[in-house]
């Protein structure tokens, strides 16, 4: 907790307060942000641009991406933000994205695998297709981009990958069963890859935010927890942690970071059955067992 309070001011803010330019390794790099059209991905893109990075914005919603690119150009100047409109969950999505990067001569220094979706509600009572889509996006899309871009980074001996997981990764979550399982995959995969790439010059980090105030549950009756962090706070903190070469980030407000970290440790120490029951009870209290689609 004390450490969290000490860390409260971001690395960049403290450097700014000291009167010097922000030197946290983002200036002049090219960062590919998946899921940049809204929510946390949009906040990552804005924060990266603020720190001097050139951003490649990827999602399916073209108009939102173009609006964001214009906003970034207006606010931060510098090199234009690139827009790639693509469905990362489609069978040929990742290949098309990689071709697009090659055709435009874009070299990625930081891959920020942020795009993610997850359905809420009882597994058997909710449609299968969105859950399969969530696996394709959160797992398949992330793996494919990491495989191709990771190889290029290792060949150059620099750069990095940030995989956005979640505190949902640390325990089974009844009523968010398939979503939490995809995030457990991201956690395990990222830790293993970080070890494989140790010493290559390529830094790999997993980010585990708690609830964030985004439209993650839009279209359903599920709601984001009232203590949710603002996307901008989570984005800034993740980038600070990556700049410090942390292996793992629990981004958010200091109090939420401490709480989220403590909860993930509790989940690791208690019997798994107990953890699952408690999580199920908490999600029932949140009404997750009776989630429906909104008309
Ligand atoms: N919100 C939370 O409480 C929370 C907590 C912990 C972790 N997270 C994680 O944080 C990340 C961002 O979540 P968020 O809350 O910002 O969600 P969000 O507001 O729903 O945004 C999701 C982003 O992913 C993009 N996306 C969805 N399907 C896609 C596809 N098939 N291909 C390409 N892009 C796609 C969306 O853009 P288009 O629809 O335009 O494609 C959008 O930009 C996710 O990985 C999520 O699991 C969220």
Short mmCIF file of C-alpha atoms and ligand atoms in Angstrom, two decimals:
data_model
loop_
_atom_site.label_atom_id
_atom_site.label_comp_id
_atom_site.label_asym_id
_atom_site.label_seq_id
_atom_site.Cartn_x
_atom_site.Cartn_y
_atom_site.Cartn_z
CA UNK A 1 0.00 0.00 0.00
CA UNK A 2 2.81 2.37 0.99
CA UNK A 3 4.57 1.58 -2.25
CA UNK A 4 1.35 2.31 -4.13
CA UNK A 5 1.04 5.71 -2.49
CA UNK A 6 4.68 6.48 -3.29
CA UNK A 7 4.05 5.46 -6.89
CA UNK A 8 0.96 7.65 -7.11
CA UNK A 9 2.45 10.30 -9.40
CA UNK A 10 3.21 8.72 -12.73
CA UNK A 11 6.80 8.49 -13.89
CA UNK A 12 6.07 10.92 -16.69
CA UNK A 13 4.34 13.44 -14.42
CA UNK A 14 7.22 13.40 -11.99
CA UNK A 15 9.73 13.97 -14.76
CA UNK A 16 7.58 16.84 -16.00
CA UNK A 17 7.44 18.30 -12.49
CA UNK A 18 11.22 18.17 -12.38
CA UNK A 19 11.15 20.46 -15.38
CA UNK A 20 12.75 18.12 -17.89
CA UNK A 21 11.31 16.58 -21.04
CA UNK A 22 9.43 13.33 -20.60
CA UNK A 23 11.96 10.61 -21.32
CA UNK A 24 10.19 7.33 -20.73
CA UNK A 25 11.09 5.59 -23.95
CA UNK A 26 7.91 6.34 -25.91
CA UNK A 27 9.08 9.33 -27.91
CA UNK A 28 9.50 8.43 -31.58
CA UNK A 29 8.43 4.80 -31.27
CA UNK A 30 5.59 3.26 -33.27
CA UNK A 31 2.89 1.54 -31.21
CA UNK A 32 0.12 -0.68 -32.56
CA UNK A 33 -2.93 -0.46 -30.28
CA UNK A 34 -5.64 -3.04 -30.87
CA UNK A 35 -9.18 -2.13 -29.85
CA UNK A 36 -8.37 1.59 -30.14
CA UNK A 37 -11.82 2.81 -31.19
CA UNK A 38 -13.13 3.23 -27.63
CA UNK A 39 -12.67 2.41 -23.96
CA UNK A 40 -9.24 1.53 -22.67
CA UNK A 41 -7.69 1.17 -26.14
CA UNK A 42 -8.63 4.73 -27.03
CA UNK A 43 -7.05 5.91 -23.76
CA UNK A 44 -3.86 3.96 -24.53
CA UNK A 45 -3.65 5.59 -27.96
CA UNK A 46 -4.16 9.11 -26.59
CA UNK A 47 -1.62 8.58 -23.80
CA UNK A 48 0.96 7.09 -26.16
CA UNK A 49 0.54 10.04 -28.54
CA UNK A 50 0.86 12.43 -25.59
CA UNK A 51 4.18 10.76 -24.77
CA UNK A 52 5.41 11.24 -28.33
CA UNK A 53 4.71 7.86 -29.91
CA UNK A 54 3.30 7.39 -33.38
CA UNK A 55 0.19 5.25 -33.02
CA UNK A 56 -1.42 2.70 -35.30
CA UNK A 57 -5.09 2.48 -34.36
CA UNK A 58 -6.81 -0.84 -34.99
CA UNK A 59 -10.46 -1.86 -34.56
CA UNK A 60 -13.58 -2.53 -36.67
CA UNK A 61 -15.28 0.88 -36.29
CA UNK A 62 -13.73 3.03 -39.00
CA UNK A 63 -15.46 6.32 -38.16
CA UNK A 64 -14.43 6.13 -34.49
CA UNK A 65 -10.83 5.41 -35.49
CA UNK A 66 -10.75 8.30 -37.99
CA UNK A 67 -12.23 10.66 -35.39
CA UNK A 68 -9.56 9.55 -32.90
CA UNK A 69 -6.78 9.98 -35.47
CA UNK A 70 -7.99 13.55 -36.11
CA UNK A 71 -8.17 14.23 -32.37
CA UNK A 72 -4.61 13.00 -31.89
CA UNK A 73 -3.36 15.09 -34.81
CA UNK A 74 -5.06 18.18 -33.36
CA UNK A 75 -3.91 17.65 -29.78
CA UNK A 76 -0.43 16.26 -30.25
CA UNK A 77 0.73 17.03 -33.79
CA UNK A 78 3.71 14.91 -34.69
CA UNK A 79 3.45 12.02 -37.12
CA UNK A 80 -0.05 11.14 -38.26
CA UNK A 81 -1.85 8.33 -36.51
CA UNK A 82 -2.39 5.39 -38.84
CA UNK A 83 -5.76 3.66 -39.02
CA UNK A 84 -6.26 -0.03 -39.72
CA UNK A 85 -9.86 -1.19 -39.93
CA UNK A 86 -9.97 -4.92 -39.32
CA UNK A 87 -11.74 -7.71 -37.49
CA UNK A 88 -9.09 -9.37 -35.35
CA UNK A 89 -11.43 -12.24 -34.53
CA UNK A 90 -12.02 -13.19 -38.18
CA UNK A 91 -10.18 -16.22 -39.48
CA UNK A 92 -8.15 -14.11 -41.94
CA UNK A 93 -8.14 -10.97 -39.70
CA UNK A 94 -4.60 -11.16 -38.31
CA UNK A 95 -3.10 -12.06 -41.71
CA UNK A 96 -4.85 -9.10 -43.34
CA UNK A 97 -3.58 -6.77 -40.59
CA UNK A 98 0.00 -7.99 -41.02
CA UNK A 99 -0.24 -7.54 -44.80
CA UNK A 100 -1.55 -4.01 -44.27
CA UNK A 101 1.40 -3.18 -42.00
CA UNK A 102 3.84 -4.54 -44.59
CA UNK A 103 2.16 -2.72 -47.51
CA UNK A 104 2.30 0.60 -45.66
CA UNK A 105 5.89 0.03 -44.53
CA UNK A 106 4.93 0.27 -40.86
CA UNK A 107 7.37 -1.21 -38.33
CA UNK A 108 5.92 -1.80 -34.86
CA UNK A 109 8.08 -1.14 -31.78
CA UNK A 110 5.34 -1.73 -29.21
CA UNK A 111 2.44 -4.12 -29.70
CA UNK A 112 -0.35 -3.30 -27.27
CA UNK A 113 -2.77 -6.22 -27.39
CA UNK A 114 -5.76 -4.50 -25.81
CA UNK A 115 -8.77 -5.56 -27.91
CA UNK A 116 -10.98 -7.85 -25.90
CA UNK A 117 -14.59 -8.74 -25.31
CA UNK A 118 -16.46 -11.02 -22.99
CA UNK A 119 -20.01 -11.98 -22.39
CA UNK A 120 -21.56 -12.06 -18.96
CA UNK A 121 -24.29 -14.30 -17.59
CA UNK A 122 -24.80 -18.03 -17.00
CA UNK A 123 -22.73 -19.93 -19.58
CA UNK A 124 -25.53 -22.24 -20.71
CA UNK A 125 -28.14 -19.49 -20.77
CA UNK A 126 -26.22 -17.10 -23.03
CA UNK A 127 -25.69 -17.42 -26.79
CA UNK A 128 -22.64 -19.38 -27.86
CA UNK A 129 -21.50 -17.20 -30.75
CA UNK A 130 -20.31 -14.14 -28.77
CA UNK A 131 -18.42 -16.47 -26.44
CA UNK A 132 -16.67 -18.15 -29.37
CA UNK A 133 -15.97 -14.66 -30.75
CA UNK A 134 -14.44 -13.68 -27.42
CA UNK A 135 -12.08 -16.68 -27.55
CA UNK A 136 -11.15 -15.87 -31.16
CA UNK A 137 -10.38 -12.24 -30.26
CA UNK A 138 -8.90 -12.46 -26.76
CA UNK A 139 -6.84 -15.58 -27.49
CA UNK A 140 -6.54 -16.20 -31.25
CA UNK A 141 -6.05 -12.59 -32.38
CA UNK A 142 -3.61 -11.86 -29.57
CA UNK A 143 -1.59 -15.00 -30.32
CA UNK A 144 -1.41 -14.34 -34.06
CA UNK A 145 -0.22 -10.73 -33.75
CA UNK A 146 2.23 -11.64 -30.99
CA UNK A 147 3.68 -14.49 -33.07
CA UNK A 148 4.33 -12.37 -36.16
CA UNK A 149 5.29 -9.05 -34.58
CA UNK A 150 7.16 -10.74 -31.70
CA UNK A 151 9.44 -12.46 -34.23
CA UNK A 152 10.21 -9.11 -35.90
CA UNK A 153 10.99 -7.51 -32.52
CA UNK A 154 13.34 -10.31 -31.54
CA UNK A 155 15.10 -10.06 -34.91
CA UNK A 156 15.69 -6.36 -34.19
CA UNK A 157 16.54 -7.02 -30.52
CA UNK A 158 14.31 -4.24 -29.19
CA UNK A 159 10.74 -3.17 -28.49
CA UNK A 160 8.04 -4.93 -26.57
CA UNK A 161 4.60 -6.38 -26.13
CA UNK A 162 1.92 -5.49 -23.58
CA UNK A 163 -0.92 -7.96 -23.24
CA UNK A 164 -4.01 -6.64 -21.50
CA UNK A 165 -5.34 -9.37 -19.25
CA UNK A 166 -7.49 -8.68 -16.19
CA UNK A 167 -7.87 -9.44 -12.51
CA UNK A 168 -10.44 -11.91 -13.90
CA UNK A 169 -7.45 -14.03 -14.98
CA UNK A 170 -6.57 -15.20 -11.47
CA UNK A 171 -9.61 -17.28 -10.58
CA UNK A 172 -12.51 -19.03 -12.29
CA UNK A 173 -15.46 -16.61 -12.51
CA UNK A 174 -18.95 -18.11 -12.49
CA UNK A 175 -21.24 -16.01 -14.78
CA UNK A 176 -18.19 -14.73 -16.69
CA UNK A 177 -16.83 -18.23 -17.17
CA UNK A 178 -15.50 -18.13 -20.73
CA UNK A 179 -14.26 -14.53 -20.48
CA UNK A 180 -12.23 -15.23 -17.31
CA UNK A 181 -10.83 -18.35 -18.95
CA UNK A 182 -9.55 -16.31 -21.92
CA UNK A 183 -7.86 -13.91 -19.53
CA UNK A 184 -6.28 -16.83 -17.61
CA UNK A 185 -4.87 -17.89 -20.97
CA UNK A 186 -3.44 -14.40 -21.55
CA UNK A 187 -1.87 -14.41 -18.07
CA UNK A 188 -0.23 -17.81 -18.47
CA UNK A 189 0.87 -17.21 -22.07
CA UNK A 190 2.34 -13.78 -21.32
CA UNK A 191 4.34 -14.97 -18.30
CA UNK A 192 5.75 -17.87 -20.32
CA UNK A 193 6.62 -15.70 -23.32
CA UNK A 194 8.29 -13.08 -21.10
CA UNK A 195 10.60 -15.78 -19.80
CA UNK A 196 11.29 -17.14 -23.31
CA UNK A 197 12.25 -13.66 -24.51
CA UNK A 198 14.32 -12.69 -21.45
CA UNK A 199 17.69 -11.45 -22.68
CA UNK A 200 16.53 -10.79 -26.26
CA UNK A 201 16.03 -7.06 -25.74
CA UNK A 202 12.26 -7.48 -26.15
CA UNK A 203 10.20 -6.68 -23.07
CA UNK A 204 6.92 -8.51 -22.48
CA UNK A 205 4.44 -7.34 -19.82
CA UNK A 206 0.95 -8.39 -18.75
CA UNK A 207 -1.48 -5.74 -17.49
CA UNK A 208 -4.20 -6.77 -15.05
CA UNK A 209 -6.71 -3.97 -14.58
CA UNK A 210 -9.69 -4.34 -12.27
CA UNK A 211 -13.03 -2.82 -13.32
CA UNK A 212 -12.70 0.10 -15.77
CA UNK A 213 -15.47 2.56 -16.63
CA UNK A 214 -15.92 1.63 -20.30
CA UNK A 215 -18.74 0.33 -22.46
CA UNK A 216 -17.49 -3.25 -21.99
CA UNK A 217 -20.97 -4.55 -21.11
CA UNK A 218 -22.86 -2.35 -23.60
CA UNK A 219 -25.88 -4.09 -25.08
CA UNK A 220 -26.52 -6.19 -21.98
CA UNK A 221 -28.02 -5.58 -18.56
CA UNK A 222 -24.63 -6.17 -16.89
CA UNK A 223 -22.97 -3.12 -15.35
CA UNK A 224 -19.37 -2.23 -14.56
CA UNK A 225 -18.62 -2.11 -10.82
CA UNK A 226 -19.11 1.29 -9.21
CA UNK A 227 -15.49 1.47 -7.99
CA UNK A 228 -14.22 1.26 -11.58
CA UNK A 229 -11.08 3.13 -12.62
CA UNK A 230 -11.08 5.73 -15.40
CA UNK A 231 -9.55 4.42 -18.66
CA UNK A 232 -7.04 7.30 -18.74
CA UNK A 233 -5.71 6.36 -15.28
CA UNK A 234 -5.32 2.71 -16.26
CA UNK A 235 -3.60 3.62 -19.52
CA UNK A 236 -1.10 6.01 -17.92
CA UNK A 237 -0.24 3.57 -15.17
CA UNK A 238 0.25 0.66 -17.60
CA UNK A 239 2.64 2.75 -19.69
CA UNK A 240 4.55 3.86 -16.59
CA UNK A 241 4.97 0.21 -15.56
CA UNK A 242 6.11 -0.80 -19.04
CA UNK A 243 8.61 2.08 -19.06
CA UNK A 244 9.99 0.73 -15.77
CA UNK A 245 10.34 -2.69 -17.42
CA UNK A 246 7.94 -4.30 -14.95
CA UNK A 247 6.91 -7.89 -15.75
CA UNK A 248 3.41 -7.22 -14.58
CA UNK A 249 1.19 -4.20 -14.13
CA UNK A 250 -1.81 -3.72 -11.86
CA UNK A 251 -2.84 -0.38 -13.31
CA UNK A 252 -5.38 1.99 -11.79
CA UNK A 253 -5.80 4.33 -8.86
CA UNK A 254 -3.41 3.56 -5.97
CA UNK A 255 -6.19 2.21 -3.77
CA UNK A 256 -7.52 -0.04 -6.57
CA UNK A 257 -4.05 -1.24 -7.48
CA UNK A 258 -3.46 -2.31 -3.89
CA UNK A 259 -6.88 -3.94 -3.67
CA UNK A 260 -6.57 -5.72 -7.02
CA UNK A 261 -3.10 -6.99 -6.24
CA UNK A 262 -4.26 -8.23 -2.80
CA UNK A 263 -7.23 -10.01 -4.36
CA UNK A 264 -5.09 -11.82 -6.90
CA UNK A 265 -2.81 -13.03 -4.09
CA UNK A 266 -5.75 -14.16 -1.99
CA UNK A 267 -7.01 -16.15 -4.96
CA UNK A 268 -3.61 -17.85 -5.24
CA UNK A 269 -3.48 -18.78 -1.54
CA UNK A 270 -7.00 -20.10 -0.88
CA UNK A 271 -8.34 -23.47 -2.10
CA UNK A 272 -9.59 -23.08 -5.66
CA UNK A 273 -13.06 -24.39 -4.84
CA UNK A 274 -13.46 -21.79 -2.10
CA UNK A 275 -12.27 -19.01 -4.40
CA UNK A 276 -14.71 -20.08 -7.12
CA UNK A 277 -17.64 -20.17 -4.69
CA UNK A 278 -16.82 -16.74 -3.29
CA UNK A 279 -16.41 -15.31 -6.79
CA UNK A 280 -19.72 -16.84 -7.86
CA UNK A 281 -21.44 -15.33 -4.81
CA UNK A 282 -19.93 -11.91 -5.55
CA UNK A 283 -21.03 -12.07 -9.17
CA UNK A 284 -24.55 -13.13 -8.14
CA UNK A 285 -24.69 -10.10 -5.85
CA UNK A 286 -23.79 -8.03 -8.94
CA UNK A 287 -26.72 -9.61 -10.80
CA UNK A 288 -24.44 -11.42 -13.26
CA UNK A 289 -26.53 -14.62 -13.00
CA UNK A 290 -29.51 -12.90 -14.62
CA UNK A 291 -27.86 -10.86 -17.36
CA UNK A 292 -29.96 -10.38 -20.49
CA UNK A 293 -29.41 -8.60 -23.79
CA UNK A 294 -30.99 -5.17 -23.99
CA UNK A 295 -33.34 -4.53 -26.89
N1 LIG B 1 -13.73 -2.72 -18.76
C1 LIG B 1 -13.27 -3.46 -17.79
O1 LIG B 1 -13.81 -3.48 -16.66
C2 LIG B 1 -12.02 -4.29 -18.00
C3 LIG B 1 -11.38 -4.82 -16.86
C4 LIG B 1 -10.22 -5.57 -17.03
C5 LIG B 1 -9.72 -5.79 -18.30
N2 LIG B 1 -10.37 -5.27 -19.38
C6 LIG B 1 -9.80 -5.55 -20.70
O2 LIG B 1 -9.44 -4.31 -21.29
C7 LIG B 1 -9.49 -4.43 -22.72
C8 LIG B 1 -10.31 -3.28 -23.29
O3 LIG B 1 -11.62 -3.40 -22.79
P1 LIG B 1 -12.64 -2.16 -22.76
O4 LIG B 1 -13.29 -2.18 -21.43
O5 LIG B 1 -11.98 -0.95 -23.25
O6 LIG B 1 -13.71 -2.69 -23.81
P2 LIG B 1 -14.58 -1.88 -24.90
O7 LIG B 1 -14.87 -0.51 -24.46
O8 LIG B 1 -15.71 -2.79 -25.23
O9 LIG B 1 -13.58 -1.79 -26.15
C9 LIG B 1 -13.18 -2.96 -26.82
C10 LIG B 1 -12.33 -2.58 -28.00
O10 LIG B 1 -12.01 -3.78 -28.73
C11 LIG B 1 -12.38 -3.60 -30.08
N3 LIG B 1 -12.80 -4.87 -30.68
C12 LIG B 1 -13.83 -5.66 -30.28
N4 LIG B 1 -13.94 -6.71 -31.10
C13 LIG B 1 -12.97 -6.58 -32.04
C14 LIG B 1 -12.57 -7.33 -33.16
N5 LIG B 1 -13.22 -8.46 -33.49
N6 LIG B 1 -11.53 -6.91 -33.92
C15 LIG B 1 -10.88 -5.76 -33.61
N7 LIG B 1 -11.19 -5.01 -32.54
C16 LIG B 1 -12.23 -5.41 -31.78
C17 LIG B 1 -13.54 -2.60 -30.05
O11 LIG B 1 -13.64 -1.88 -31.26
P3 LIG B 1 -14.68 -2.21 -32.44
O12 LIG B 1 -15.97 -2.61 -31.81
O13 LIG B 1 -14.71 -0.92 -33.20
O14 LIG B 1 -14.03 -3.31 -33.23
C18 LIG B 1 -13.06 -1.65 -28.96
O15 LIG B 1 -12.15 -0.72 -29.51
C19 LIG B 1 -10.08 -5.81 -23.00
O16 LIG B 1 -9.04 -6.72 -23.28
C20 LIG B 1 -10.76 -6.17 -21.70
O17 LIG B 1 -10.85 -7.56 -21.52
C21 LIG B 1 -11.50 -4.52 -19.27
#
